[in-house]
Amino acid sequence: MKHRKPAPTWHRLGLKISKKVVVGITAAATAFGGLAIASTAAQASTDRDSYANTVENTTFEQARKHYGLAQQMSEGATLHAWEWSFKTIEENIPAIAEAGYTSVQTEPISAIHNGGKGMIFTENWYYVYQPTDTTIGNWVMGTEDDLKSLCNTAHKYGVRIIVDVVANHMTATWGAIADRWKKSEYYHHDCNDGDVQDWNNRYQVTHCKLLGLYDINTENTETANMMHDFLVQAVNDGVDGFRFDAAKHIELPDEYNGSQYWNIILNNGAQFQYGEVLQDSISRDSDYAKLFSSHSKNGGGVTASSYGSKLRGALNSKNLNAGTLSD
């Protein structure tokens, strides 16, 4: 696969500007028992403590301080390396550290739908959000060994790695799903096996399909254990944090028979975890924020989409008066 490299002007301009602006923006945005269906899968043990391996590691700390990067991931700037492969990110780690980025966030790293390889940056970008298995490596990002190499290089420069995780669903193509995930009981079958019909109904939002994607039965401890083991493996490979896609579509532990999905999968050894919770009248975003923060040694929370909307409005109007962002 050909790896896309940023233009030289991006090195000279984009990253330099981001060091001054994005740190504050990212910090502000970030601040902001279960029904067990007989599980036989044992959870993988966490062999690596990300916090101890980085912030409490002398070599890492020397590199972090050298580049003036934030000690706490929740207080630093994150570079979202959209559609960059592991190798492309690794090639640019020195420039990323020099620019002041505390963390780099990758796209989803699991096995994904194989269709449409020819147009990954345009029409077919969404395939990375259509997982087929909970194994590491895909045709957009690269191999698991590539991920390990990236994490190793990043840590030498005091930079930490966040990966995007799709824990709510699998691809919409049943035949593409890995055999071990191809069990009817692993998926919700509400809304007549169809999409969410009422977006003001929490049960539908958490139990019906999103755009036809097979909605994982997150009240099943077998699915929780498999997702947990996938995340633990990523941490053991060197990953430091997780961003959870469509987090609002997975019920909280106090809902629907006391689902323990989040409590199981978030116990993975990462130091920073946050979720995509698009805010509305039923999003319970503050509860999600508390959940992610409580499972993250180095901070956590939600994306705060309403804040992002306000911020975009301020930038579009060229009015960065802090008073417009007070709420």
mmCIF file of C-alpha atoms in Angstrom:
data_model
loop_
_atom_site.group_PDB
_atom_site.id
_atom_site.type_symbol
_atom_site.label_atom_id
_atom_site.label_comp_id
_atom_site.label_asym_id
_atom_site.label_seq_id
_atom_site.Cartn_x
_atom_site.Cartn_y
_atom_site.Cartn_z
ATOM 1 C CA MET A 1 0.000 0.000 0.000
ATOM 2 C CA LYS A 2 1.288 3.441 -0.864
ATOM 3 C CA HIS A 3 1.681 5.623 2.207
ATOM 4 C CA ARG A 4 0.543 9.221 1.962
ATOM 5 C CA LYS A 5 2.984 11.795 3.314
ATOM 6 C CA PRO A 6 2.052 15.308 4.466
ATOM 7 C CA ALA A 7 3.217 18.170 2.287
ATOM 8 C CA PRO A 8 6.338 20.049 3.406
ATOM 9 C CA THR A 9 4.255 23.159 4.110
ATOM 10 C CA TRP A 10 2.230 21.099 6.573
ATOM 11 C CA HIS A 11 5.429 20.425 8.487
ATOM 12 C CA ARG A 12 6.508 24.055 8.449
ATOM 13 C CA LEU A 13 3.132 25.681 9.019
ATOM 14 C CA GLY A 14 0.308 23.396 10.117
ATOM 15 C CA LEU A 15 2.007 21.705 13.013
ATOM 16 C CA LYS A 16 3.658 24.881 14.259
ATOM 17 C CA ILE A 17 0.343 26.718 14.412
ATOM 18 C CA SER A 18 -1.403 23.749 15.989
ATOM 19 C CA LYS A 19 1.035 23.730 18.877
ATOM 20 C CA LYS A 20 -0.225 27.134 19.949
ATOM 21 C CA VAL A 21 -3.911 26.697 19.223
ATOM 22 C CA VAL A 22 -4.932 23.054 19.464
ATOM 23 C CA VAL A 23 -3.511 22.386 22.927
ATOM 24 C CA GLY A 24 -6.049 24.670 24.563
ATOM 25 C CA ILE A 25 -8.889 23.537 22.329
ATOM 26 C CA THR A 26 -8.247 19.848 22.951
ATOM 27 C CA ALA A 27 -7.889 20.316 26.705
ATOM 28 C CA ALA A 28 -11.169 22.214 26.916
ATOM 29 C CA ALA A 29 -13.057 19.696 24.796
ATOM 30 C CA THR A 30 -11.702 16.723 26.747
ATOM 31 C CA ALA A 31 -12.374 18.229 30.159
ATOM 32 C CA PHE A 32 -15.598 18.401 29.474
ATOM 33 C CA GLY A 33 -23.263 -7.705 37.337
ATOM 34 C CA GLY A 34 -25.108 -7.650 33.925
ATOM 35 C CA LEU A 35 -27.243 -10.073 32.000
ATOM 36 C CA ALA A 36 -24.632 -12.740 31.387
ATOM 37 C CA ILE A 37 -25.459 -15.149 28.585
ATOM 38 C CA ALA A 38 -23.254 -18.042 29.647
ATOM 39 C CA SER A 39 -19.705 -16.994 28.972
ATOM 40 C CA THR A 40 -16.907 -19.499 28.503
ATOM 41 C CA ALA A 41 -14.321 -17.007 27.243
ATOM 42 C CA ALA A 42 -11.726 -15.976 29.807
ATOM 43 C CA GLN A 43 -10.479 -12.396 29.669
ATOM 44 C CA ALA A 44 -6.895 -11.880 28.595
ATOM 45 C CA SER A 45 -4.624 -10.497 31.285
ATOM 46 C CA THR A 46 -3.187 -7.016 30.960
ATOM 47 C CA ASP A 47 0.583 -7.378 30.681
ATOM 48 C CA ARG A 48 1.302 -3.663 30.203
ATOM 49 C CA ASP A 49 0.307 -0.655 32.288
ATOM 50 C CA SER A 50 0.432 2.234 29.825
ATOM 51 C CA TYR A 51 0.840 4.897 32.507
ATOM 52 C CA ALA A 52 3.709 3.084 34.234
ATOM 53 C CA ASN A 53 5.299 2.362 30.857
ATOM 54 C CA THR A 54 5.311 6.028 29.833
ATOM 55 C CA VAL A 55 4.884 8.765 32.437
ATOM 56 C CA GLU A 56 6.531 6.692 35.166
ATOM 57 C CA ASN A 57 9.350 5.616 32.843
ATOM 58 C CA THR A 58 12.550 7.688 33.043
ATOM 59 C CA THR A 59 13.476 7.380 29.363
ATOM 60 C CA PHE A 60 9.992 8.352 28.182
ATOM 61 C CA GLU A 61 9.843 11.264 30.620
ATOM 62 C CA GLN A 62 13.164 12.644 29.397
ATOM 63 C CA ALA A 63 11.893 12.650 25.814
ATOM 64 C CA ARG A 64 8.530 14.136 26.789
ATOM 65 C CA LYS A 65 10.162 16.977 28.708
ATOM 66 C CA HIS A 66 12.660 17.582 25.911
ATOM 67 C CA TYR A 67 9.818 18.362 23.503
ATOM 68 C CA GLY A 68 7.741 20.166 26.120
ATOM 69 C CA LEU A 69 4.800 17.786 25.813
ATOM 70 C CA ALA A 70 2.023 17.650 28.410
ATOM 71 C CA GLN A 71 2.427 15.030 31.111
ATOM 72 C CA GLN A 72 -1.298 14.275 31.230
ATOM 73 C CA MET A 73 -2.871 13.220 27.944
ATOM 74 C CA SER A 74 -6.085 15.034 28.862
ATOM 75 C CA GLU A 75 -4.189 18.326 28.933
ATOM 76 C CA GLY A 76 -2.209 17.978 25.708
ATOM 77 C CA ALA A 77 -2.895 18.302 21.997
ATOM 78 C CA THR A 78 -3.888 15.264 19.962
ATOM 79 C CA LEU A 79 -3.080 14.976 16.258
ATOM 80 C CA HIS A 80 -5.873 13.079 14.490
ATOM 81 C CA ALA A 81 -3.909 11.289 11.753
ATOM 82 C CA TRP A 82 -6.896 10.654 9.492
ATOM 83 C CA GLU A 83 -6.183 8.003 6.826
ATOM 84 C CA TRP A 84 -2.480 7.841 7.716
ATOM 85 C CA SER A 85 -1.085 4.321 7.876
ATOM 86 C CA PHE A 86 0.970 3.186 10.872
ATOM 87 C CA LYS A 87 4.136 3.557 8.788
ATOM 88 C CA THR A 88 3.256 7.079 7.638
ATOM 89 C CA ILE A 89 2.648 8.187 11.221
ATOM 90 C CA GLU A 90 5.904 6.580 12.340
ATOM 91 C CA GLU A 91 7.866 8.381 9.611
ATOM 92 C CA ASN A 92 6.528 11.701 10.911
ATOM 93 C CA ILE A 93 6.867 11.132 14.673
ATOM 94 C CA PRO A 94 9.946 13.410 14.985
ATOM 95 C CA ALA A 95 8.049 16.324 13.387
ATOM 96 C CA ILE A 96 4.949 15.553 15.454
ATOM 97 C CA ALA A 97 6.927 15.678 18.701
ATOM 98 C CA GLU A 98 8.721 18.853 17.629
ATOM 99 C CA ALA A 99 5.349 20.461 16.915
ATOM 100 C CA GLY A 100 4.150 19.804 20.456
ATOM 101 C CA TYR A 101 1.625 17.006 20.064
ATOM 102 C CA THR A 102 1.209 14.918 23.204
ATOM 103 C CA SER A 103 -0.691 12.149 21.393
ATOM 104 C CA VAL A 104 -1.519 10.843 17.936
ATOM 105 C CA GLN A 105 -4.903 9.264 17.206
ATOM 106 C CA THR A 106 -5.142 6.640 14.480
ATOM 107 C CA GLU A 107 -8.121 5.260 12.618
ATOM 108 C CA PRO A 108 -9.668 1.929 13.702
ATOM 109 C CA ILE A 109 -7.059 -0.833 13.754
ATOM 110 C CA SER A 110 -9.238 -3.960 13.628
ATOM 111 C CA ALA A 111 -9.854 -6.200 10.637
ATOM 112 C CA ILE A 112 -12.289 -4.436 8.289
ATOM 113 C CA HIS A 113 -14.459 -4.963 5.221
ATOM 114 C CA ASN A 114 -12.237 -5.590 2.181
ATOM 115 C CA GLY A 115 -14.334 -3.853 -0.472
ATOM 116 C CA GLY A 116 -13.399 -0.679 -2.338
ATOM 117 C CA LYS A 117 -9.654 -0.632 -1.794
ATOM 118 C CA GLY A 118 -9.104 1.632 -4.779
ATOM 119 C CA MET A 119 -10.700 4.753 -3.282
ATOM 120 C CA ILE A 120 -9.828 4.674 0.424
ATOM 121 C CA PHE A 121 -9.431 8.440 0.734
ATOM 122 C CA THR A 122 -12.717 9.387 -0.949
ATOM 123 C CA GLU A 123 -15.844 7.277 -1.394
ATOM 124 C CA ASN A 124 -14.654 4.272 0.621
ATOM 125 C CA TRP A 125 -13.171 5.934 3.711
ATOM 126 C CA TYR A 126 -15.966 4.461 5.854
ATOM 127 C CA TYR A 127 -14.778 0.871 5.526
ATOM 128 C CA VAL A 128 -12.487 1.405 8.522
ATOM 129 C CA TYR A 129 -15.688 1.749 10.561
ATOM 130 C CA GLN A 130 -16.983 -1.624 9.347
ATOM 131 C CA PRO A 131 -15.064 -4.207 11.390
ATOM 132 C CA THR A 132 -15.204 -7.877 10.564
ATOM 133 C CA ASP A 133 -13.239 -9.241 13.530
ATOM 134 C CA THR A 134 -11.449 -8.197 16.719
ATOM 135 C CA THR A 135 -7.949 -8.815 15.393
ATOM 136 C CA ILE A 136 -5.319 -6.108 14.896
ATOM 137 C CA GLY A 137 -4.342 -4.894 11.419
ATOM 138 C CA ASN A 138 -6.159 -3.996 8.212
ATOM 139 C CA TRP A 139 -5.480 -2.956 4.607
ATOM 140 C CA VAL A 140 -5.701 0.770 5.390
ATOM 141 C CA MET A 141 -3.568 0.985 8.537
ATOM 142 C CA GLY A 142 -1.086 -1.876 8.159
ATOM 143 C CA THR A 143 -0.131 -4.913 10.235
ATOM 144 C CA GLU A 144 0.054 -5.523 13.970
ATOM 145 C CA ASP A 145 3.857 -5.459 13.687
ATOM 146 C CA ASP A 146 3.553 -2.015 12.057
ATOM 147 C CA LEU A 147 1.520 -0.850 15.069
ATOM 148 C CA LYS A 148 4.128 -2.178 17.492
ATOM 149 C CA SER A 149 6.877 -0.376 15.598
ATOM 150 C CA LEU A 150 4.885 2.874 15.592
ATOM 151 C CA CYS A 151 4.280 2.732 19.344
ATOM 152 C CA ASN A 152 7.936 1.959 20.037
ATOM 153 C CA THR A 153 9.121 4.920 17.948
ATOM 154 C CA ALA A 154 6.497 7.279 19.382
ATOM 155 C CA HIS A 155 7.543 6.489 22.942
ATOM 156 C CA LYS A 156 11.166 7.254 22.126
ATOM 157 C CA TYR A 157 9.992 10.792 21.336
ATOM 158 C CA GLY A 158 7.697 11.112 24.353
ATOM 159 C CA VAL A 159 4.538 10.805 22.223
ATOM 160 C CA ARG A 160 1.605 8.540 23.068
ATOM 161 C CA ILE A 161 -0.703 6.622 20.725
ATOM 162 C CA ILE A 162 -4.519 6.582 20.791
ATOM 163 C CA VAL A 163 -6.420 4.242 18.485
ATOM 164 C CA ASP A 164 -10.014 4.503 17.348
ATOM 165 C CA VAL A 165 -12.221 1.559 18.345
ATOM 166 C CA VAL A 166 -15.518 0.400 16.881
ATOM 167 C CA ALA A 167 -17.090 -1.492 19.798
ATOM 168 C CA ASN A 168 -20.759 -0.968 18.898
ATOM 169 C CA HIS A 169 -21.143 -2.903 15.667
ATOM 170 C CA MET A 170 -19.709 -5.034 12.895
ATOM 171 C CA THR A 171 -19.942 -4.490 9.143
ATOM 172 C CA ALA A 172 -23.356 -4.527 7.441
ATOM 173 C CA THR A 173 -22.215 -7.468 5.248
ATOM 174 C CA TRP A 174 -22.911 -10.679 7.165
ATOM 175 C CA GLY A 175 -20.767 -12.821 4.876
ATOM 176 C CA ALA A 176 -17.700 -10.672 5.584
ATOM 177 C CA ILE A 177 -17.832 -11.163 9.359
ATOM 178 C CA ALA A 178 -15.281 -13.587 10.833
ATOM 179 C CA ASP A 179 -16.672 -17.022 11.695
ATOM 180 C CA ARG A 180 -16.094 -16.620 15.436
ATOM 181 C CA TRP A 181 -18.272 -13.496 15.399
ATOM 182 C CA LYS A 182 -20.924 -15.036 13.152
ATOM 183 C CA LYS A 183 -23.407 -16.076 15.853
ATOM 184 C CA SER A 184 -26.954 -14.737 15.955
ATOM 185 C CA GLU A 185 -26.860 -14.317 19.744
ATOM 186 C CA TYR A 186 -23.911 -11.927 19.404
ATOM 187 C CA TYR A 187 -26.183 -9.255 17.890
ATOM 188 C CA HIS A 188 -29.296 -7.295 18.804
ATOM 189 C CA HIS A 189 -32.402 -8.043 16.745
ATOM 190 C CA ASP A 190 -34.652 -5.182 17.826
ATOM 191 C CA CYS A 191 -36.543 -2.856 15.446
ATOM 192 C CA ASN A 192 -37.375 -5.969 13.403
ATOM 193 C CA ASP A 193 -33.647 -6.391 12.765
ATOM 194 C CA GLY A 194 -33.624 -2.896 11.332
ATOM 195 C CA ASP A 195 -32.271 0.592 11.923
ATOM 196 C CA VAL A 196 -33.095 3.012 14.725
ATOM 197 C CA GLN A 197 -36.505 4.542 13.978
ATOM 198 C CA ASP A 198 -36.919 6.918 16.927
ATOM 199 C CA TRP A 199 -33.791 8.866 17.880
ATOM 200 C CA ASN A 200 -35.488 10.081 21.060
ATOM 201 C CA ASN A 201 -35.818 6.506 22.308
ATOM 202 C CA ARG A 202 -32.759 5.397 24.307
ATOM 203 C CA TYR A 203 -33.596 1.716 23.938
ATOM 204 C CA GLN A 204 -33.733 1.941 20.154
ATOM 205 C CA VAL A 205 -30.549 4.029 19.998
ATOM 206 C CA THR A 206 -28.680 1.388 22.001
ATOM 207 C CA HIS A 207 -30.322 -1.779 20.617
ATOM 208 C CA CYS A 208 -31.163 -1.183 16.950
ATOM 209 C CA LYS A 209 -28.910 -1.045 13.927
ATOM 210 C CA LEU A 210 -27.004 2.081 12.966
ATOM 211 C CA LEU A 211 -27.098 2.464 9.165
ATOM 212 C CA GLY A 212 -27.663 -1.249 8.679
ATOM 213 C CA LEU A 213 -24.530 -2.256 10.636
ATOM 214 C CA TYR A 214 -24.864 -5.400 12.747
ATOM 215 C CA ASP A 215 -25.363 -4.121 16.300
ATOM 216 C CA ILE A 216 -23.306 -6.094 18.816
ATOM 217 C CA ASN A 217 -25.303 -7.607 21.689
ATOM 218 C CA THR A 218 -23.493 -5.711 24.406
ATOM 219 C CA GLU A 219 -25.420 -7.492 27.162
ATOM 220 C CA ASN A 220 -23.698 -10.738 26.182
ATOM 221 C CA THR A 221 -20.542 -11.333 28.232
ATOM 222 C CA GLU A 222 -18.930 -13.344 25.419
ATOM 223 C CA THR A 223 -18.917 -10.324 23.113
ATOM 224 C CA ALA A 224 -17.638 -8.172 25.976
ATOM 225 C CA ASN A 225 -14.775 -10.574 26.677
ATOM 226 C CA MET A 226 -13.738 -10.751 23.018
ATOM 227 C CA MET A 227 -13.736 -6.953 22.727
ATOM 228 C CA HIS A 228 -11.822 -6.690 26.006
ATOM 229 C CA ASP A 229 -9.145 -9.104 24.810
ATOM 230 C CA PHE A 230 -8.736 -7.110 21.592
ATOM 231 C CA LEU A 231 -8.155 -3.896 23.563
ATOM 232 C CA VAL A 232 -5.750 -5.585 25.977
ATOM 233 C CA GLN A 233 -3.722 -6.875 23.021
ATOM 234 C CA ALA A 234 -3.531 -3.345 21.601
ATOM 235 C CA VAL A 235 -2.248 -2.012 24.950
ATOM 236 C CA ASN A 236 0.277 -4.842 25.140
ATOM 237 C CA ASP A 237 1.416 -3.783 21.649
ATOM 238 C CA GLY A 238 2.106 -0.270 22.983
ATOM 239 C CA VAL A 239 -1.188 1.621 22.610
ATOM 240 C CA ASP A 240 -1.844 4.197 25.350
ATOM 241 C CA GLY A 241 -5.437 5.272 24.815
ATOM 242 C CA PHE A 242 -8.710 4.580 23.058
ATOM 243 C CA ARG A 243 -11.378 6.660 21.335
ATOM 244 C CA PHE A 244 -14.673 4.773 21.126
ATOM 245 C CA ASP A 245 -16.750 5.364 18.033
ATOM 246 C CA ALA A 246 -20.559 5.620 18.435
ATOM 247 C CA ALA A 247 -20.267 5.283 22.227
ATOM 248 C CA LYS A 248 -23.781 6.688 22.705
ATOM 249 C CA HIS A 249 -25.133 3.594 20.962
ATOM 250 C CA ILE A 250 -23.854 1.312 23.745
ATOM 251 C CA GLU A 251 -25.938 1.290 26.915
ATOM 252 C CA LEU A 252 -24.559 2.425 30.272
ATOM 253 C CA PRO A 253 -24.080 -0.013 33.174
ATOM 254 C CA ASP A 254 -27.228 1.194 34.938
ATOM 255 C CA GLU A 255 -29.449 0.416 31.944
ATOM 256 C CA TYR A 256 -31.184 -2.697 30.619
ATOM 257 C CA ASN A 257 -30.475 -5.513 33.061
ATOM 258 C CA GLY A 258 -27.236 -3.919 34.272
ATOM 259 C CA SER A 259 -25.142 -4.434 31.166
ATOM 260 C CA GLN A 260 -21.470 -4.785 32.140
ATOM 261 C CA TYR A 261 -20.020 -4.304 28.655
ATOM 262 C CA TRP A 262 -18.293 -0.983 29.387
ATOM 263 C CA ASN A 263 -16.992 -2.094 32.782
ATOM 264 C CA ILE A 264 -15.442 -5.155 31.154
ATOM 265 C CA ILE A 265 -13.890 -3.637 28.051
ATOM 266 C CA LEU A 266 -12.580 -0.438 29.694
ATOM 267 C CA ASN A 267 -10.489 -2.471 32.133
ATOM 268 C CA ASN A 268 -7.659 -2.863 29.630
ATOM 269 C CA GLY A 269 -4.527 -1.101 30.896
ATOM 270 C CA ALA A 270 -4.851 2.086 28.801
ATOM 271 C CA GLN A 271 -4.243 5.414 30.518
ATOM 272 C CA PHE A 272 -6.661 7.619 28.529
ATOM 273 C CA GLN A 273 -10.090 6.706 27.121
ATOM 274 C CA TYR A 274 -12.926 8.743 25.687
ATOM 275 C CA GLY A 275 -16.061 8.207 23.648
ATOM 276 C CA GLU A 276 -17.914 9.772 20.760
ATOM 277 C CA VAL A 277 -21.199 10.909 22.313
ATOM 278 C CA LEU A 278 -23.113 13.180 19.969
ATOM 279 C CA GLN A 279 -25.106 15.310 22.367
ATOM 280 C CA ASP A 280 -28.893 15.516 22.354
ATOM 281 C CA SER A 281 -31.799 15.234 24.811
ATOM 282 C CA ILE A 282 -31.161 11.535 25.553
ATOM 283 C CA SER A 283 -27.376 11.291 25.161
ATOM 284 C CA ARG A 284 -26.545 11.153 28.895
ATOM 285 C CA ASP A 285 -23.184 12.630 27.939
ATOM 286 C CA SER A 286 -22.198 13.584 31.498
ATOM 287 C CA ASP A 287 -22.710 9.966 32.603
ATOM 288 C CA TYR A 288 -20.571 8.696 29.732
ATOM 289 C CA ALA A 289 -17.895 11.252 30.647
ATOM 290 C CA LYS A 290 -17.814 10.007 34.240
ATOM 291 C CA LEU A 291 -17.676 6.400 33.044
ATOM 292 C CA PHE A 292 -14.651 6.933 30.783
ATOM 293 C CA SER A 293 -12.879 9.109 33.324
ATOM 294 C CA SER A 294 -13.343 6.551 36.099
ATOM 295 C CA HIS A 295 -11.674 3.855 33.979
ATOM 296 C CA SER A 296 -8.744 6.003 32.826
ATOM 297 C CA LYS A 297 -5.712 6.635 35.006
ATOM 298 C CA ASN A 298 -4.641 9.606 32.873
ATOM 299 C CA GLY A 299 -8.056 11.207 32.279
ATOM 300 C CA GLY A 300 -10.958 10.594 29.936
ATOM 301 C CA GLY A 301 -14.338 11.885 28.832
ATOM 302 C CA VAL A 302 -16.487 12.466 25.747
ATOM 303 C CA THR A 303 -16.167 14.422 22.520
ATOM 304 C CA ALA A 304 -18.644 17.155 23.588
ATOM 305 C CA SER A 305 -20.120 17.683 20.130
ATOM 306 C CA SER A 306 -22.089 20.769 21.199
ATOM 307 C CA TYR A 307 -18.829 22.415 22.217
ATOM 308 C CA GLY A 308 -17.372 21.519 18.837
ATOM 309 C CA SER A 309 -20.331 23.126 17.104
ATOM 310 C CA LYS A 310 -19.844 26.317 19.117
ATOM 311 C CA LEU A 311 -16.143 26.291 18.320
ATOM 312 C CA ARG A 312 -16.717 25.874 14.598
ATOM 313 C CA GLY A 313 -19.172 28.750 14.697
ATOM 314 C CA ALA A 314 -16.614 30.951 16.425
ATOM 315 C CA LEU A 315 -13.960 30.096 13.862
ATOM 316 C CA ASN A 316 -16.318 30.669 10.931
ATOM 317 C CA SER A 317 -17.353 34.058 12.295
ATOM 318 C CA LYS A 318 -13.734 34.910 13.160
ATOM 319 C CA ASN A 319 -14.869 35.717 16.694
ATOM 320 C CA LEU A 320 -12.884 33.837 19.343
ATOM 321 C CA ASN A 321 -14.290 35.824 22.259
ATOM 322 C CA ALA A 322 -14.266 33.374 25.187
ATOM 323 C CA GLY A 323 -17.680 34.648 26.260
ATOM 324 C CA THR A 324 -19.299 32.836 23.351
ATOM 325 C CA LEU A 325 -17.920 29.528 24.661
ATOM 326 C CA SER A 326 -18.877 29.987 28.303
ATOM 327 C CA ASP A 327 -21.658 27.358 28.449
#
